Tab-separated table of N, CA and C in Angstrom:
chain	number	residue	atom	x	y	z
A	9	MET	N	0.825	-1.196	0.000
A	9	MET	CA	0.000	0.000	0.000
A	9	MET	C	0.867	1.256	0.000
A	10	ARG	N	1.913	1.287	0.794
A	10	ARG	CA	2.773	2.468	0.860
A	10	ARG	C	3.491	2.737	-0.464
A	11	VAL	N	3.850	1.691	-1.171
A	11	VAL	CA	4.540	1.856	-2.450
A	11	VAL	C	3.655	2.636	-3.416
A	12	SER	N	2.373	2.341	-3.445
A	12	SER	CA	1.473	3.049	-4.351
A	12	SER	C	1.307	4.510	-3.938
A	13	ILE	N	1.345	4.812	-2.654
A	13	ILE	CA	1.235	6.198	-2.199
A	13	ILE	C	2.471	6.977	-2.628
A	14	VAL	N	3.641	6.421	-2.441
A	14	VAL	CA	4.874	7.082	-2.864
A	14	VAL	C	4.907	7.191	-4.380
A	15	GLY	N	4.485	6.162	-5.059
A	15	GLY	CA	4.465	6.169	-6.517
A	15	GLY	C	3.545	7.238	-7.094
A	16	ALA	N	2.491	7.562	-6.370
A	16	ALA	CA	1.563	8.589	-6.843
A	16	ALA	C	2.211	9.968	-6.865
A	17	TYR	N	3.146	10.221	-5.960
A	17	TYR	CA	3.818	11.522	-5.895
A	17	TYR	C	5.106	11.578	-6.707
A	18	LYS	N	5.571	10.450	-7.203
A	18	LYS	CA	6.838	10.399	-7.934
A	18	LYS	C	6.914	11.367	-9.113
A	19	PRO	N	5.860	11.523	-9.927
A	19	PRO	CA	5.964	12.448	-11.061
A	19	PRO	C	6.226	13.897	-10.650
A	20	TYR	N	5.840	14.275	-9.442
A	20	TYR	CA	6.025	15.656	-8.995
A	20	TYR	C	7.427	15.923	-8.460
A	21	PHE	N	8.231	14.897	-8.335
A	21	PHE	CA	9.605	15.056	-7.873
A	21	PHE	C	10.601	14.566	-8.921
A	22	ASP	N	10.134	14.352	-10.135
A	22	ASP	CA	10.966	13.815	-11.210
A	22	ASP	C	11.624	14.953	-11.987
A	23	VAL	N	12.673	15.538	-11.418
A	23	VAL	CA	13.411	16.625	-12.066
A	23	VAL	C	14.896	16.310	-12.010
A	24	ASP	N	15.641	16.895	-12.926
A	24	ASP	CA	17.092	16.762	-12.880
A	24	ASP	C	17.712	18.160	-12.850
A	25	THR	N	19.027	18.217	-12.815
A	25	THR	CA	19.733	19.487	-12.671
A	25	THR	C	19.420	20.447	-13.804
A	26	SER	N	19.335	19.947	-15.016
A	26	SER	CA	19.051	20.833	-16.152
A	26	SER	C	17.652	21.445	-16.041
A	27	ASP	N	16.674	20.666	-15.548
A	27	ASP	CA	15.329	21.212	-15.329
A	27	ASP	C	15.356	22.327	-14.292
A	28	VAL	N	16.057	22.084	-13.200
A	28	VAL	CA	16.132	23.076	-12.128
A	28	VAL	C	16.811	24.345	-12.617
A	29	MET	N	17.919	24.212	-13.324
A	29	MET	CA	18.637	25.391	-13.822
A	29	MET	C	17.777	26.175	-14.819
A	30	GLU	N	17.077	25.474	-15.681
A	30	GLU	CA	16.209	26.146	-16.652
A	30	GLU	C	15.073	26.886	-15.947
A	31	ARG	N	14.514	26.285	-14.920
A	31	ARG	CA	13.417	26.928	-14.190
A	31	ARG	C	13.908	28.130	-13.390
A	32	ILE	N	15.104	28.055	-12.869
A	32	ILE	CA	15.672	29.215	-12.174
A	32	ILE	C	15.886	30.351	-13.164
A	33	ARG	N	16.423	30.031	-14.334
A	33	ARG	CA	16.623	31.042	-15.383
A	33	ARG	C	15.293	31.675	-15.795
A	34	GLU	N	14.295	30.854	-15.983
A	34	GLU	CA	12.976	31.350	-16.389
A	34	GLU	C	12.319	32.185	-15.290
A	35	ALA	N	12.623	31.909	-14.033
A	35	ALA	CA	12.028	32.662	-12.930
A	35	ALA	C	12.486	34.115	-12.908
A	36	PHE	N	13.638	34.402	-13.484
A	36	PHE	CA	14.118	35.780	-13.536
A	36	PHE	C	13.325	36.630	-14.527
A	37	PHE	N	12.647	36.003	-15.465
A	37	PHE	CA	11.842	36.711	-16.464
A	37	PHE	C	10.422	36.133	-16.473
A	38	PRO	N	9.647	36.368	-15.416
A	38	PRO	CA	8.346	35.709	-15.293
A	38	PRO	C	7.298	36.179	-16.296
A	39	PHE	N	7.493	37.334	-16.910
A	39	PHE	CA	6.462	37.874	-17.796
A	39	PHE	C	6.639	37.469	-19.255
A	40	LYS	N	7.648	36.661	-19.553
A	40	LYS	CA	7.842	36.182	-20.923
A	40	LYS	C	6.774	35.155	-21.305
A	41	GLY	N	6.209	34.489	-20.339
A	41	GLY	CA	5.149	33.529	-20.599
A	41	GLY	C	5.618	32.129	-20.918
A	42	SER	N	6.902	31.917	-21.061
A	42	SER	CA	7.377	30.586	-21.431
A	42	SER	C	7.494	29.650	-20.224
A	43	PHE	N	7.558	30.195	-19.019
A	43	PHE	CA	7.719	29.350	-17.832
A	43	PHE	C	6.530	28.409	-17.659
A	44	THR	N	5.327	28.952	-17.720
A	44	THR	CA	4.151	28.098	-17.525
A	44	THR	C	3.981	27.109	-18.663
A	45	GLU	N	4.385	27.498	-19.864
A	45	GLU	CA	4.294	26.571	-20.994
A	45	GLU	C	5.237	25.383	-20.811
A	46	LYS	N	6.408	25.640	-20.245
A	46	LYS	CA	7.395	24.572	-20.071
A	46	LYS	C	7.096	23.680	-18.870
A	47	THR	N	6.417	24.213	-17.869
A	47	THR	CA	6.180	23.434	-16.657
A	47	THR	C	4.798	22.807	-16.592
A	48	THR	N	3.925	23.099	-17.533
A	48	THR	CA	2.571	22.547	-17.503
A	48	THR	C	2.581	21.025	-17.569
A	49	ASN	N	3.395	20.467	-18.432
A	49	ASN	CA	3.428	19.011	-18.593
A	49	ASN	C	4.267	18.305	-17.539
A	50	ASN	N	5.155	19.020	-16.864
A	50	ASN	CA	6.039	18.396	-15.882
A	50	ASN	C	6.175	19.279	-14.638
A	51	PRO	N	5.090	19.439	-13.854
A	51	PRO	CA	5.204	20.237	-12.635
A	51	PRO	C	6.007	19.475	-11.584
A	52	ASP	N	6.581	20.214	-10.639
A	52	ASP	CA	7.320	19.528	-9.580
A	52	ASP	C	7.105	20.211	-8.242
A	53	LEU	N	7.220	19.420	-7.191
A	53	LEU	CA	7.136	19.931	-5.823
A	53	LEU	C	8.507	19.971	-5.164
A	54	TYR	N	9.499	19.432	-5.844
A	54	TYR	CA	10.845	19.328	-5.295
A	54	TYR	C	11.434	20.703	-5.012
A	55	GLY	N	11.325	21.605	-5.982
A	55	GLY	CA	11.882	22.950	-5.826
A	55	GLY	C	11.241	23.695	-4.680
A	56	THR	N	9.934	23.577	-4.557
A	56	THR	CA	9.222	24.264	-3.486
A	56	THR	C	9.736	23.835	-2.122
A	57	PHE	N	9.911	22.548	-1.934
A	57	PHE	CA	10.397	22.037	-0.649
A	57	PHE	C	11.807	22.535	-0.347
A	58	TRP	N	12.733	22.404	-1.295
A	58	TRP	CA	14.120	22.770	-1.030
A	58	TRP	C	14.334	24.272	-0.966
A	59	ILE	N	13.573	25.041	-1.730
A	59	ILE	CA	13.689	26.492	-1.633
A	59	ILE	C	13.243	26.949	-0.250
A	60	CYS	N	12.132	26.428	0.232
A	60	CYS	CA	11.663	26.788	1.581
A	60	CYS	C	12.647	26.349	2.653
A	61	THR	N	13.158	25.153	2.523
A	61	THR	CA	14.118	24.654	3.504
A	61	THR	C	15.377	25.509	3.518
A	62	THR	N	15.850	25.909	2.344
A	62	THR	CA	17.031	26.773	2.261
A	62	THR	C	16.747	28.137	2.865
A	63	LEU	N	15.582	28.711	2.575
A	63	LEU	CA	15.227	30.010	3.144
A	63	LEU	C	15.103	29.945	4.665
A	64	ILE	N	14.580	28.848	5.180
A	64	ILE	CA	14.496	28.677	6.632
A	64	ILE	C	15.893	28.666	7.231
A	65	PHE	N	16.785	27.888	6.644
A	65	PHE	CA	18.157	27.820	7.142
A	65	PHE	C	18.825	29.194	7.112
A	66	VAL	N	18.690	29.909	5.993
A	66	VAL	CA	19.325	31.226	5.857
A	66	VAL	C	18.729	32.215	6.853
A	67	ALA	N	17.406	32.232	6.988
A	67	ALA	CA	16.761	33.162	7.920
A	67	ALA	C	17.190	32.902	9.358
A	68	VAL	N	17.248	31.640	9.741
A	68	VAL	CA	17.664	31.297	11.108
A	68	VAL	C	19.133	31.636	11.322
A	69	ALA	N	19.978	31.334	10.348
A	69	ALA	CA	21.409	31.629	10.483
A	69	ALA	C	21.652	33.130	10.597
A	70	ILE	N	21.016	33.915	9.742
A	70	ILE	CA	21.204	35.369	9.796
A	70	ILE	C	20.608	35.938	11.073
A	71	GLY	N	19.414	35.481	11.448
A	71	GLY	CA	18.795	35.956	12.688
A	71	GLY	C	19.633	35.639	13.912
A	72	THR	N	20.193	34.451	13.952
A	72	THR	CA	21.049	34.057	15.071
A	72	THR	C	22.318	34.894	15.100
A	73	PHE	N	22.909	35.115	13.947
A	73	PHE	CA	24.128	35.918	13.864
A	73	PHE	C	23.871	37.358	14.303
A	74	VAL	N	22.754	37.923	13.887
A	74	VAL	CA	22.419	39.301	14.260
A	74	VAL	C	22.178	39.414	15.764
A	75	THR	N	21.466	38.461	16.354
A	75	THR	CA	21.250	38.531	17.803
A	75	THR	C	22.557	38.338	18.561
A	76	TYR	N	23.429	37.503	18.028
A	76	TYR	CA	24.739	37.317	18.648
A	76	TYR	C	25.527	38.626	18.634
A	77	LEU	N	25.549	39.289	17.479
A	77	LEU	CA	26.264	40.566	17.384
A	77	LEU	C	25.650	41.629	18.289
A	78	ALA	N	24.327	41.660	18.373
A	78	ALA	CA	23.659	42.641	19.236
A	78	ALA	C	24.011	42.402	20.698
A	79	HIS	N	24.067	41.157	21.113
A	79	HIS	CA	24.434	40.858	22.497
A	79	HIS	C	25.901	41.178	22.756
A	80	LYS	N	26.755	40.900	21.795
A	80	LYS	CA	28.176	41.237	21.955
A	80	LYS	C	28.361	42.750	22.028
A	81	TRP	N	27.613	43.476	21.205
A	81	TRP	CA	27.715	44.935	21.154
A	81	TRP	C	27.351	45.551	22.504
A	82	HIS	N	26.318	45.022	23.141
A	82	HIS	CA	25.876	45.534	24.440
A	82	HIS	C	26.512	44.786	25.607
A	83	GLU	N	27.452	43.916	25.296
A	83	GLU	CA	28.197	43.132	26.289
A	83	GLU	C	27.274	42.362	27.228
A	84	LYS	N	26.278	41.732	26.634
A	84	LYS	CA	25.358	40.893	27.391
A	84	LYS	C	25.652	39.435	27.073
A	85	GLU	N	25.159	38.562	27.939
A	85	GLU	CA	25.329	37.134	27.694
A	85	GLU	C	24.372	36.702	26.585
A	86	TRP	N	24.885	35.911	25.635
A	86	TRP	CA	24.079	35.475	24.495
A	86	TRP	C	23.621	34.047	24.687
A	87	ASP	N	22.379	33.778	24.300
A	87	ASP	CA	21.831	32.433	24.343
A	87	ASP	C	21.024	32.207	23.070
A	88	TYR	N	21.103	31.008	22.527
A	88	TYR	CA	20.408	30.682	21.279
A	88	TYR	C	18.902	30.688	21.493
A	89	ASP	N	18.170	31.234	20.533
A	89	ASP	CA	16.712	31.304	20.609
A	89	ASP	C	16.100	30.320	19.614
A	90	ILE	N	15.560	29.228	20.108
A	90	ILE	CA	14.979	28.193	19.253
A	90	ILE	C	13.705	28.677	18.572
A	91	LYS	N	13.109	29.750	19.096
A	91	LYS	CA	11.887	30.281	18.491
A	91	LYS	C	12.122	30.772	17.065
A	92	LEU	N	13.353	31.133	16.736
A	92	LEU	CA	13.656	31.547	15.366
A	92	LEU	C	13.400	30.415	14.377
A	93	VAL	N	13.729	29.207	14.772
A	93	VAL	CA	13.526	28.050	13.892
A	93	VAL	C	12.036	27.794	13.702
A	94	THR	N	11.291	27.728	14.787
A	94	THR	CA	9.859	27.444	14.671
A	94	THR	C	9.123	28.573	13.951
A	95	TRP	N	9.518	29.808	14.192
A	95	TRP	CA	8.899	30.940	13.512
A	95	TRP	C	9.186	30.878	12.007
A	96	SER	N	10.416	30.586	11.635
A	96	SER	CA	10.776	30.508	10.218
A	96	SER	C	10.060	29.352	9.524
A	97	ILE	N	10.004	28.209	10.175
A	97	ILE	CA	9.296	27.066	9.593
A	97	ILE	C	7.826	27.411	9.381
A	98	SER	N	7.201	27.992	10.391
A	98	SER	CA	5.789	28.364	10.269
A	98	SER	C	5.573	29.386	9.167
A	99	LEU	N	6.438	30.376	9.097
A	99	LEU	CA	6.294	31.441	8.112
A	99	LEU	C	6.460	30.926	6.686
A	100	PHE	N	7.571	30.266	6.396
A	100	PHE	CA	7.859	29.861	5.024
A	100	PHE	C	6.969	28.716	4.545
A	101	TYR	N	6.861	27.649	5.336
A	101	TYR	CA	6.009	26.542	4.901
A	101	TYR	C	4.534	26.937	4.933
A	102	GLY	N	4.167	27.795	5.872
A	102	GLY	CA	2.797	28.300	5.904
A	102	GLY	C	2.460	29.099	4.667
A	103	TYR	N	3.379	29.959	4.257
A	103	TYR	CA	3.166	30.771	3.055
A	103	TYR	C	3.038	29.898	1.813
A	104	VAL	N	3.891	28.902	1.708
A	104	VAL	CA	3.884	28.027	0.531
A	104	VAL	C	2.650	27.122	0.518
A	105	THR	N	2.051	26.898	1.662
A	105	THR	CA	0.871	26.047	1.732
A	105	THR	C	-0.425	26.850	1.660
A	106	ILE	N	-0.522	27.901	2.454
A	106	ILE	CA	-1.782	28.632	2.592
A	106	ILE	C	-2.097	29.501	1.374
A	107	VAL	N	-1.121	30.222	0.846
A	107	VAL	CA	-1.380	31.105	-0.298
A	107	VAL	C	-1.867	30.317	-1.519
A	108	PRO	N	-1.176	29.249	-1.942
A	108	PRO	CA	-1.710	28.491	-3.085
A	108	PRO	C	-3.080	27.865	-2.808
A	109	LEU	N	-3.294	27.425	-1.579
A	109	LEU	CA	-4.587	26.847	-1.236
A	109	LEU	C	-5.696	27.892	-1.352
A	110	CYS	N	-5.446	29.093	-0.856
A	110	CYS	CA	-6.429	30.176	-0.972
A	110	CYS	C	-6.669	30.546	-2.435
A	111	LEU	N	-5.603	30.635	-3.211
A	111	LEU	CA	-5.760	30.938	-4.635
A	111	LEU	C	-6.553	29.846	-5.348
A	112	TYR	N	-6.292	28.608	-5.006
A	112	TYR	CA	-7.022	27.493	-5.601
A	112	TYR	C	-8.513	27.586	-5.276
A	113	ILE	N	-8.819	27.884	-4.024
A	113	ILE	CA	-10.221	28.008	-3.608
A	113	ILE	C	-10.900	29.170	-4.334
A	114	ILE	N	-10.204	30.291	-4.456
A	114	ILE	CA	-10.763	31.449	-5.160
A	114	ILE	C	-10.995	31.118	-6.633
A	115	LEU	N	-10.023	30.477	-7.266
A	115	LEU	CA	-10.182	30.107	-8.673
A	115	LEU	C	-11.334	29.118	-8.864
A	116	ARG	N	-11.485	28.180	-7.950
A	116	ARG	CA	-12.586	27.220	-8.026
A	116	ARG	C	-13.931	27.923	-7.835
A	117	TYR	N	-13.965	28.874	-6.914
A	117	TYR	CA	-15.202	29.601	-6.637
A	117	TYR	C	-15.677	30.361	-7.872
A	118	PHE	N	-14.734	30.994	-8.592
A	118	PHE	CA	-15.078	31.755	-9.787
A	118	PHE	C	-15.032	30.905	-11.066
A	119	SER	N	-14.860	29.601	-10.920
A	119	SER	CA	-14.841	28.650	-12.044
A	119	SER	C	-13.817	29.010	-13.115
A	120	VAL	N	-12.645	29.429	-12.676
A	120	VAL	CA	-11.565	29.751	-13.604
A	120	VAL	C	-10.805	28.463	-13.895
A	121	PRO	N	-10.652	28.093	-15.167
A	121	PRO	CA	-9.898	26.872	-15.469
A	121	PRO	C	-8.412	27.068	-15.185
A	122	SER	N	-7.843	26.127	-14.478
A	122	SER	CA	-6.411	26.213	-14.168
A	122	SER	C	-5.843	24.813	-14.068
A	123	GLY	N	-4.575	24.701	-14.427
A	123	GLY	CA	-3.884	23.426	-14.303
A	123	GLY	C	-3.235	23.323	-12.942
A	124	LEU	N	-2.485	22.277	-12.745
A	124	LEU	CA	-1.767	22.116	-11.484
A	124	LEU	C	-0.725	23.160	-11.434
């Protein structure tokens, strides 16, 4: 049973380096219209997951570094704040989940045809 569940999501993670590089290049020029044409037949969830994970890591690292410098500047004792991790996870994964879900609901409500 589990094999079929994993197999159902396999097409959404079937990308290689050339696909990722091409999609990054296309993201710099979103108004050309070719991005959606190229990704309609082969959408992926892989980029969304790793981009969010990378942004979480960067946000936590920079936030931790800034608080460390602020404590050093004021000569106070510094302690790591784990809330930065949970806040970043909630913010980034929440944004990637809630915004598309709301857009999907709005598009369905107005009967606008849309692909994945």
